[in-house]
Amino acid sequence: MSYQGVLHRYGNLLDLPAHTQTVSLLEGNTPLIPMPRLGKELGCELFIKFEGLNPTGSFKDRGMTAAISEAVGRGAETVICASTGNTAASAAAYAARAGLRAIVLIPEGKVAVGKLAGAIAYGAEVIQVQGSFDDALSLVVEITQKTPIALVNSINPFRIEGQKTAAFEICDVFDGAPDWLCLPVGNAGNITSYWAGFKQYQKGLPQILGVQAAGAAPLVLGHPVEKPETVATAIRIGRPARGEQALEAAQQSNGKIIAVSDEEILSAQRILAAEGVWVEPASAAGIAGLIAEAGKGAGIEAKGKRVVVVCTGHGMKDPSIVTDSFASPKVIPAAYDDLISVIGK
Ligand SMILES: *Cc1c(COP(=O)(O)O)cnc(C)c1O
């Protein structure tokens, strides 16, 4: 039978209320792409779980199908979220699919163009907040406490349920868990979901390497960051809603949470693209963390191990990060001789 989305495939393993009415865009079932060249350099068997291939271009769709399906079944008419961008696009798409009104709050001027365009294209009402993601999230929490508007941020437990399906898929492909799972950590919903998913599925547990951006690394510093800054806008979060659970996942799995610089993130983005996988900056944090750790003495032991790095969102989400750092392509007259003289022979 053809693929019908994560609730259809794994719904019996997800803790969703009986009133849930499935709203799906056939999310999930994303590939585990082998990375033989980079893997060889790092001395491990390396795979990318490419979540950028979900319907709206990020892993957020796994949780959003669950959150919107529950909200619809409960009779909600309007959903709201705070977002660094991908949650907005995902909420907008699934709300549109279900015929709900979607309101998204984004930090002013800090959302990548591909994400903003998505939210608008899917018909969400987009509101810019003069503040950070954390400020926007506080507003969303307050309004959903005082009105019937449904909250679809990852503090919504059904988001976590849906996102567990990525761990199930990995175990199904390998018939067990990998040795290491590396992923970016922002609001810490995803790391929480993976750990819960692996524990529930009982096919083995990976060690987890969570990676934050150095300018937005509250879990590494041990305190909130008032003004988080990083090129990796999807993890530009100073007060992670599930910070405790992220630390628990790292500790229980015998893994760790580290920070990498923006330069390391952008370099990792180029390294992945050089092997054919283009991801947005935040999504490259997992690889940046693995490279940093695999290269140092006291780092994680990845040699000879099976490592899955979760690449959370597609490169097309944030095209300007690439185009801004390059000169525009050369222009030539439409003549063969000019072409030859430009490319050499
Ligand atoms: C949301 C997001 C993250 C961070 O996920 P959390 O669950 O907030 O930790 C990382 N990368 C991308 C592309 C995202 O959209």
CSV table of C-alpha atoms and ligand atoms in Angstrom, one decimal:
chain,number,residue,atom,x,y,z
A,1,MET,CA,0.0,0.0,0.0
A,2,SER,CA,1.2,3.5,-0.7
A,3,TYR,CA,2.7,5.7,2.0
A,4,GLN,CA,0.2,7.8,4.0
A,5,GLY,CA,2.2,9.8,6.5
A,6,VAL,CA,3.5,9.3,10.0
A,7,LEU,CA,0.2,9.1,11.9
A,8,HIS,CA,-1.0,6.4,9.6
A,9,ARG,CA,2.3,4.4,9.9
A,10,TYR,CA,3.1,4.8,13.6
A,11,GLY,CA,-0.2,6.2,15.1
A,12,ASN,CA,-0.6,3.1,17.3
A,13,LEU,CA,2.7,4.1,19.1
A,14,LEU,CA,1.8,7.7,19.6
A,15,ASP,CA,-0.1,9.0,22.7
A,16,LEU,CA,-2.8,11.0,20.9
A,17,PRO,CA,-6.4,11.5,22.1
A,18,ALA,CA,-9.2,9.5,20.6
A,19,HIS,CA,-10.8,12.6,19.1
A,20,THR,CA,-7.7,13.1,16.8
A,21,GLN,CA,-8.7,13.5,13.1
A,22,THR,CA,-5.7,12.9,10.9
A,23,VAL,CA,-4.5,15.8,8.8
A,24,SER,CA,-1.5,14.7,6.7
A,25,LEU,CA,0.6,15.9,3.9
A,26,LEU,CA,2.5,12.6,3.7
A,27,GLU,CA,5.3,13.8,5.9
A,28,GLY,CA,8.1,11.5,7.2
A,29,ASN,CA,9.7,8.5,5.4
A,30,THR,CA,12.7,10.7,4.8
A,31,PRO,CA,15.9,9.1,3.5
A,32,LEU,CA,19.0,8.1,5.4
A,33,ILE,CA,21.6,9.3,3.0
A,34,PRO,CA,25.0,7.6,3.2
A,35,MET,CA,27.9,10.1,3.3
A,36,PRO,CA,30.9,7.9,2.3
A,37,ARG,CA,33.4,10.7,1.7
A,38,LEU,CA,32.9,12.6,4.9
A,39,GLY,CA,32.4,9.4,6.8
A,40,LYS,CA,35.8,8.1,5.6
A,41,GLU,CA,37.5,11.3,6.7
A,42,LEU,CA,35.9,11.0,10.2
A,43,GLY,CA,36.4,7.3,10.4
A,44,CYS,CA,32.8,6.4,10.9
A,45,GLU,CA,29.8,5.0,8.9
A,46,LEU,CA,28.0,8.2,8.4
A,47,PHE,CA,24.3,8.8,7.4
A,48,ILE,CA,22.3,12.0,7.1
A,49,LYS,CA,18.6,11.7,8.1
A,50,PHE,CA,17.5,14.4,5.6
A,51,GLU,CA,14.5,16.0,7.2
A,52,GLY,CA,14.6,18.8,4.7
A,53,LEU,CA,12.7,16.5,2.4
A,54,ASN,CA,9.5,16.8,4.4
A,55,PRO,CA,6.5,18.5,2.8
A,56,THR,CA,7.4,22.0,4.0
A,57,GLY,CA,11.1,21.5,4.1
A,58,SER,CA,11.8,20.7,7.8
A,59,PHE,CA,11.2,18.0,10.4
A,60,LYS,CA,8.5,20.3,12.0
A,61,ASP,CA,6.0,18.5,9.8
A,62,ARG,CA,6.2,15.3,11.8
A,63,GLY,CA,5.0,17.0,15.0
A,64,MET,CA,2.6,19.4,13.2
A,65,THR,CA,0.6,16.6,11.6
A,66,ALA,CA,-0.1,15.4,15.2
A,67,ALA,CA,-0.7,18.8,16.7
A,68,ILE,CA,-3.1,20.0,14.0
A,69,SER,CA,-4.9,16.6,13.8
A,70,GLU,CA,-5.6,16.8,17.6
A,71,ALA,CA,-6.6,20.5,17.4
A,72,VAL,CA,-9.1,19.7,14.5
A,73,GLY,CA,-10.6,16.8,16.4
A,74,ARG,CA,-11.1,19.0,19.4
A,75,GLY,CA,-12.9,21.6,17.3
A,76,ALA,CA,-10.3,24.3,17.3
A,77,GLU,CA,-10.8,26.9,14.7
A,78,THR,CA,-7.6,28.9,15.1
A,79,VAL,CA,-4.0,27.8,15.8
A,80,ILE,CA,-1.1,30.0,16.8
A,81,CYS,CA,2.7,29.5,17.2
A,82,ALA,CA,5.9,31.5,17.8
A,83,SER,CA,8.5,30.5,15.3
A,84,THR,CA,12.0,31.1,14.1
A,85,GLY,CA,10.5,30.2,10.7
A,86,ASN,CA,10.0,26.5,10.1
A,87,THR,CA,7.3,26.0,12.7
A,88,ALA,CA,5.5,28.9,11.0
A,89,ALA,CA,5.6,27.4,7.6
A,90,SER,CA,4.6,24.0,8.9
A,91,ALA,CA,1.7,25.2,11.0
A,92,ALA,CA,0.5,27.4,8.1
A,93,ALA,CA,0.5,24.4,5.7
A,94,TYR,CA,-1.2,21.9,8.0
A,95,ALA,CA,-3.7,24.6,9.1
A,96,ALA,CA,-4.5,25.3,5.5
A,97,ARG,CA,-4.9,21.6,4.8
A,98,ALA,CA,-7.4,21.4,7.7
A,99,GLY,CA,-9.2,24.7,6.9
A,100,LEU,CA,-8.1,26.4,10.1
A,101,ARG,CA,-7.0,29.9,10.7
A,102,ALA,CA,-3.2,30.1,11.4
A,103,ILE,CA,-1.5,33.0,13.2
A,104,VAL,CA,2.3,33.0,13.5
A,105,LEU,CA,4.6,35.2,15.5
A,106,ILE,CA,8.1,35.7,14.4
A,107,PRO,CA,11.0,37.7,15.8
A,108,GLU,CA,11.3,40.9,13.7
A,109,GLY,CA,13.7,40.7,10.8
A,110,LYS,CA,15.3,37.4,12.0
A,111,VAL,CA,13.5,34.8,9.9
A,112,ALA,CA,15.0,33.3,6.7
A,113,VAL,CA,13.2,34.4,3.5
A,114,GLY,CA,12.2,30.9,2.4
A,115,LYS,CA,10.4,30.3,5.7
A,116,LEU,CA,8.6,33.6,5.7
A,117,ALA,CA,7.6,33.1,2.1
A,118,GLY,CA,6.2,29.6,3.0
A,119,ALA,CA,4.1,30.9,5.9
A,120,ILE,CA,2.7,33.6,3.6
A,121,ALA,CA,2.1,31.3,0.7
A,122,TYR,CA,0.2,28.8,2.9
A,123,GLY,CA,-2.0,31.7,4.0
A,124,ALA,CA,-1.0,32.3,7.6
A,125,GLU,CA,-1.4,35.7,9.3
A,126,VAL,CA,2.2,36.6,10.0
A,127,ILE,CA,3.0,39.0,12.8
A,128,GLN,CA,6.5,40.3,13.6
A,129,VAL,CA,7.3,40.8,17.2
A,130,GLN,CA,9.9,43.4,18.3
A,131,GLY,CA,11.8,40.9,20.4
A,132,SER,CA,13.3,37.4,20.4
A,133,PHE,CA,11.7,34.0,19.7
A,134,ASP,CA,11.5,33.6,23.5
A,135,ASP,CA,9.5,36.8,23.8
A,136,ALA,CA,7.1,35.7,21.0
A,137,LEU,CA,6.6,32.3,22.7
A,138,SER,CA,5.7,34.0,26.0
A,139,LEU,CA,2.9,35.9,24.1
A,140,VAL,CA,1.7,32.8,22.4
A,141,VAL,CA,1.5,30.9,25.8
A,142,GLU,CA,-0.5,33.8,27.3
A,143,ILE,CA,-3.0,34.1,24.5
A,144,THR,CA,-3.7,30.3,24.4
A,145,GLN,CA,-4.3,30.3,28.2
A,146,LYS,CA,-6.8,33.2,27.9
A,147,THR,CA,-8.6,32.2,24.6
A,148,PRO,CA,-9.7,29.0,22.8
A,149,ILE,CA,-6.8,29.5,20.3
A,150,ALA,CA,-4.8,26.3,20.1
A,151,LEU,CA,-1.0,26.4,20.7
A,152,VAL,CA,1.1,24.3,18.2
A,153,ASN,CA,4.6,25.1,19.5
A,154,SER,CA,6.6,22.1,20.7
A,155,ILE,CA,5.5,22.7,24.2
A,156,ASN,CA,2.3,21.1,22.8
A,157,PRO,CA,2.9,17.4,23.8
A,158,PHE,CA,1.4,16.1,20.5
A,159,ARG,CA,4.2,17.8,18.6
A,160,ILE,CA,6.7,15.6,20.6
A,161,GLU,CA,4.6,12.5,19.9
A,162,GLY,CA,4.7,13.1,16.2
A,163,GLN,CA,8.4,13.9,16.1
A,164,LYS,CA,9.2,10.5,17.8
A,165,THR,CA,8.5,8.9,14.4
A,166,ALA,CA,11.9,9.9,13.1
A,167,ALA,CA,13.5,7.7,15.7
A,168,PHE,CA,11.2,4.8,14.8
A,169,GLU,CA,12.1,5.2,11.1
A,170,ILE,CA,15.8,5.1,11.8
A,171,CYS,CA,15.5,2.0,13.9
A,172,ASP,CA,13.3,0.4,11.2
A,173,VAL,CA,15.9,1.1,8.4
A,174,PHE,CA,18.9,-0.2,10.5
A,175,ASP,CA,16.9,-2.8,12.5
A,176,GLY,CA,18.3,-1.1,15.6
A,177,ALA,CA,19.5,2.3,16.8
A,178,PRO,CA,22.8,3.8,15.5
A,179,ASP,CA,25.7,4.3,17.9
A,180,TRP,CA,25.5,8.1,17.8
A,181,LEU,CA,22.7,10.5,16.9
A,182,CYS,CA,23.9,14.1,16.3
A,183,LEU,CA,21.4,16.9,16.0
A,184,PRO,CA,21.0,20.7,16.4
A,185,VAL,CA,19.3,21.9,19.6
A,186,GLY,CA,17.2,25.1,19.7
A,187,ASN,CA,14.0,24.9,21.8
A,188,ALA,CA,14.9,21.3,22.5
A,189,GLY,CA,11.7,19.7,21.3
A,190,ASN,CA,13.4,17.5,18.7
A,191,ILE,CA,16.1,16.0,21.0
A,192,THR,CA,13.4,15.3,23.5
A,193,SER,CA,11.3,13.5,20.9
A,194,TYR,CA,14.2,11.4,19.5
A,195,TRP,CA,15.2,10.2,23.0
A,196,ALA,CA,11.6,9.4,23.9
A,197,GLY,CA,11.2,7.6,20.6
A,198,PHE,CA,14.3,5.5,20.9
A,199,LYS,CA,13.4,4.5,24.5
A,200,GLN,CA,9.9,3.6,23.6
A,201,TYR,CA,10.8,1.6,20.5
A,202,GLN,CA,13.2,-0.7,22.4
A,203,LYS,CA,15.5,-1.5,19.5
A,204,GLY,CA,18.6,0.0,21.1
A,205,LEU,CA,19.7,3.4,22.3
A,206,PRO,CA,22.1,5.8,20.6
A,207,GLN,CA,24.4,8.1,22.4
A,208,ILE,CA,23.2,11.6,21.6
A,209,LEU,CA,25.3,14.6,20.7
A,210,GLY,CA,23.2,17.8,20.9
A,211,VAL,CA,24.7,20.8,19.2
A,212,GLN,CA,23.9,24.5,19.9
A,213,ALA,CA,25.3,27.6,18.3
A,214,ALA,CA,27.9,29.4,20.4
A,215,GLY,CA,25.9,32.6,20.5
A,216,ALA,CA,22.8,30.8,21.6
A,217,ALA,CA,24.0,28.0,23.9
A,218,PRO,CA,22.1,28.2,27.2
A,219,LEU,CA,22.4,24.5,27.8
A,220,VAL,CA,26.1,24.6,27.5
A,221,LEU,CA,26.5,27.7,29.5
A,222,GLY,CA,24.0,26.6,32.2
A,223,HIS,CA,21.9,29.7,32.1
A,224,PRO,CA,19.5,31.5,29.7
A,225,VAL,CA,20.9,33.8,27.0
A,226,GLU,CA,19.1,37.1,26.9
A,227,LYS,CA,20.1,38.1,23.4
A,228,PRO,CA,20.9,34.9,21.4
A,229,GLU,CA,22.8,35.5,18.1
A,230,THR,CA,23.7,33.1,15.4
A,231,VAL,CA,23.5,32.7,11.6
A,232,ALA,CA,21.6,29.5,12.4
A,233,THR,CA,18.3,31.3,12.9
A,234,ALA,CA,16.4,28.1,13.6
A,235,ILE,CA,18.3,27.6,16.8
A,236,ARG,CA,18.6,31.2,17.8
A,237,ILE,CA,16.9,30.5,21.1
A,238,GLY,CA,18.1,31.6,24.5
A,239,ARG,CA,15.5,30.0,26.8
A,240,PRO,CA,14.7,26.5,25.5
A,241,ALA,CA,11.3,25.3,26.6
A,242,ARG,CA,12.5,21.7,27.0
A,243,GLY,CA,16.0,22.5,28.2
A,244,GLU,CA,15.8,20.1,31.1
A,245,GLN,CA,14.7,17.3,28.9
A,246,ALA,CA,17.5,17.9,26.5
A,247,LEU,CA,20.1,17.7,29.3
A,248,GLU,CA,18.4,14.6,30.5
A,249,ALA,CA,18.6,13.0,27.0
A,250,ALA,CA,22.3,13.8,26.7
A,251,GLN,CA,23.0,12.5,30.2
A,252,GLN,CA,20.9,9.4,30.1
A,253,SER,CA,22.3,8.4,26.7
A,254,ASN,CA,25.8,9.0,27.8
A,255,GLY,CA,26.2,11.7,25.2
A,256,LYS,CA,26.6,15.4,25.5
A,257,ILE,CA,25.5,18.9,24.5
A,258,ILE,CA,28.2,21.2,23.0
A,259,ALA,CA,28.4,24.5,21.2
A,260,VAL,CA,29.9,25.3,17.8
A,261,SER,CA,30.8,28.7,16.3
A,262,ASP,CA,28.9,30.2,13.3
A,263,GLU,CA,32.1,29.7,11.2
A,264,GLU,CA,32.1,25.9,12.1
A,265,ILE,CA,28.4,25.8,11.2
A,266,LEU,CA,28.8,27.5,7.8
A,267,SER,CA,31.9,25.4,7.0
A,268,ALA,CA,29.9,22.2,7.8
A,269,GLN,CA,27.1,23.5,5.5
A,270,ARG,CA,29.7,23.7,2.7
A,271,ILE,CA,31.1,20.3,3.4
A,272,LEU,CA,27.7,18.7,3.2
A,273,ALA,CA,26.8,20.5,0.0
A,274,ALA,CA,30.1,19.3,-1.4
A,275,GLU,CA,28.8,15.8,-1.1
A,276,GLY,CA,25.4,16.7,-2.6
A,277,VAL,CA,23.3,17.6,0.5
A,278,TRP,CA,22.4,21.2,0.9
A,279,VAL,CA,20.9,22.1,4.3
A,280,GLU,CA,20.1,25.3,6.1
A,281,PRO,CA,22.7,26.6,8.6
A,282,ALA,CA,21.0,25.3,11.8
A,283,SER,CA,20.8,21.9,10.1
A,284,ALA,CA,24.5,21.8,9.7
A,285,ALA,CA,25.1,22.2,13.4
A,286,GLY,CA,24.9,18.5,14.0
A,287,ILE,CA,27.7,17.8,11.5
A,288,ALA,CA,29.7,20.8,12.8
A,289,GLY,CA,29.5,19.2,16.2
A,290,LEU,CA,30.5,15.8,15.0
A,291,ILE,CA,33.5,17.2,13.1
A,292,ALA,CA,34.6,19.2,16.2
A,293,GLU,CA,34.3,16.2,18.5
A,294,ALA,CA,35.6,13.5,16.2
A,295,GLY,CA,38.7,15.6,15.7
A,296,LYS,CA,39.8,16.1,19.2
A,297,GLY,CA,41.3,13.9,21.8
A,298,ALA,CA,38.8,14.3,24.6
A,299,GLY,CA,35.9,14.3,22.1
A,300,ILE,CA,33.3,11.6,21.4
A,301,GLU,CA,34.4,8.2,20.2
A,302,ALA,CA,32.9,7.9,16.7
A,303,LYS,CA,35.6,5.8,15.1
A,304,GLY,CA,34.2,2.8,13.5
A,305,LYS,CA,30.8,3.6,14.7
A,306,ARG,CA,27.5,4.1,12.9
A,307,VAL,CA,26.6,7.7,13.2
A,308,VAL,CA,23.3,9.4,12.1
A,309,VAL,CA,23.3,13.1,11.8
A,310,VAL,CA,19.9,14.7,11.6
A,311,CYS,CA,19.7,17.5,9.1
A,312,THR,CA,16.6,19.3,10.2
A,313,GLY,CA,15.8,21.7,7.3
A,314,HIS,CA,16.5,22.2,3.6
A,315,GLY,CA,19.1,24.6,2.3
A,316,MET,CA,16.4,26.4,0.1
A,317,LYS,CA,14.9,27.7,3.3
A,318,ASP,CA,17.7,30.2,3.7
A,319,PRO,CA,19.1,30.9,0.2
A,320,SER,CA,20.5,34.4,1.1
A,321,ILE,CA,23.1,32.9,3.5
A,322,VAL,CA,24.7,31.4,0.4
A,323,THR,CA,24.1,34.1,-2.2
A,324,ASP,CA,25.1,36.9,0.1
A,325,SER,CA,28.6,35.5,0.6
A,326,PHE,CA,29.3,35.0,-3.1
A,327,ALA,CA,29.8,37.4,-6.0
A,328,SER,CA,27.0,37.3,-8.6
A,329,PRO,CA,27.7,34.8,-11.4
A,330,LYS,CA,29.7,36.0,-14.4
A,331,VAL,CA,27.8,37.5,-17.3
A,332,ILE,CA,28.9,36.8,-20.9
A,333,PRO,CA,27.5,37.7,-24.4
A,334,ALA,CA,25.5,34.8,-25.9
A,335,ALA,CA,28.5,33.7,-28.0
A,336,TYR,CA,30.5,30.4,-28.1
A,337,ASP,CA,33.9,32.1,-28.0
A,338,ASP,CA,33.0,34.0,-24.9
A,339,LEU,CA,31.8,30.8,-23.2
A,340,ILE,CA,35.1,29.0,-24.1
A,341,SER,CA,37.2,31.9,-22.9
A,342,VAL,CA,35.3,32.0,-19.5
A,343,ILE,CA,35.5,28.2,-18.7
A,344,GLY,CA,38.8,27.4,-20.4
A,345,LYS,CA,39.0,24.1,-22.3
B,1,LIG,C1,13.2,23.9,14.8
B,1,LIG,C2,14.5,23.7,14.2
B,1,LIG,C3,15.6,23.3,14.9
B,1,LIG,C4,15.6,23.2,16.4
B,1,LIG,O1,14.7,22.2,16.9
B,1,LIG,P1,14.2,22.2,18.4
B,1,LIG,O2,13.2,21.2,18.5
B,1,LIG,O3,13.7,23.6,18.6
B,1,LIG,O4,15.4,22.0,19.2
B,1,LIG,C5,16.7,22.9,14.3
B,1,LIG,N1,16.8,23.1,12.9
B,1,LIG,C6,15.8,23.5,12.2
B,1,LIG,C7,16.0,23.5,10.7
B,1,LIG,C8,14.6,23.8,12.8
B,1,LIG,O5,13.6,24.2,12.0
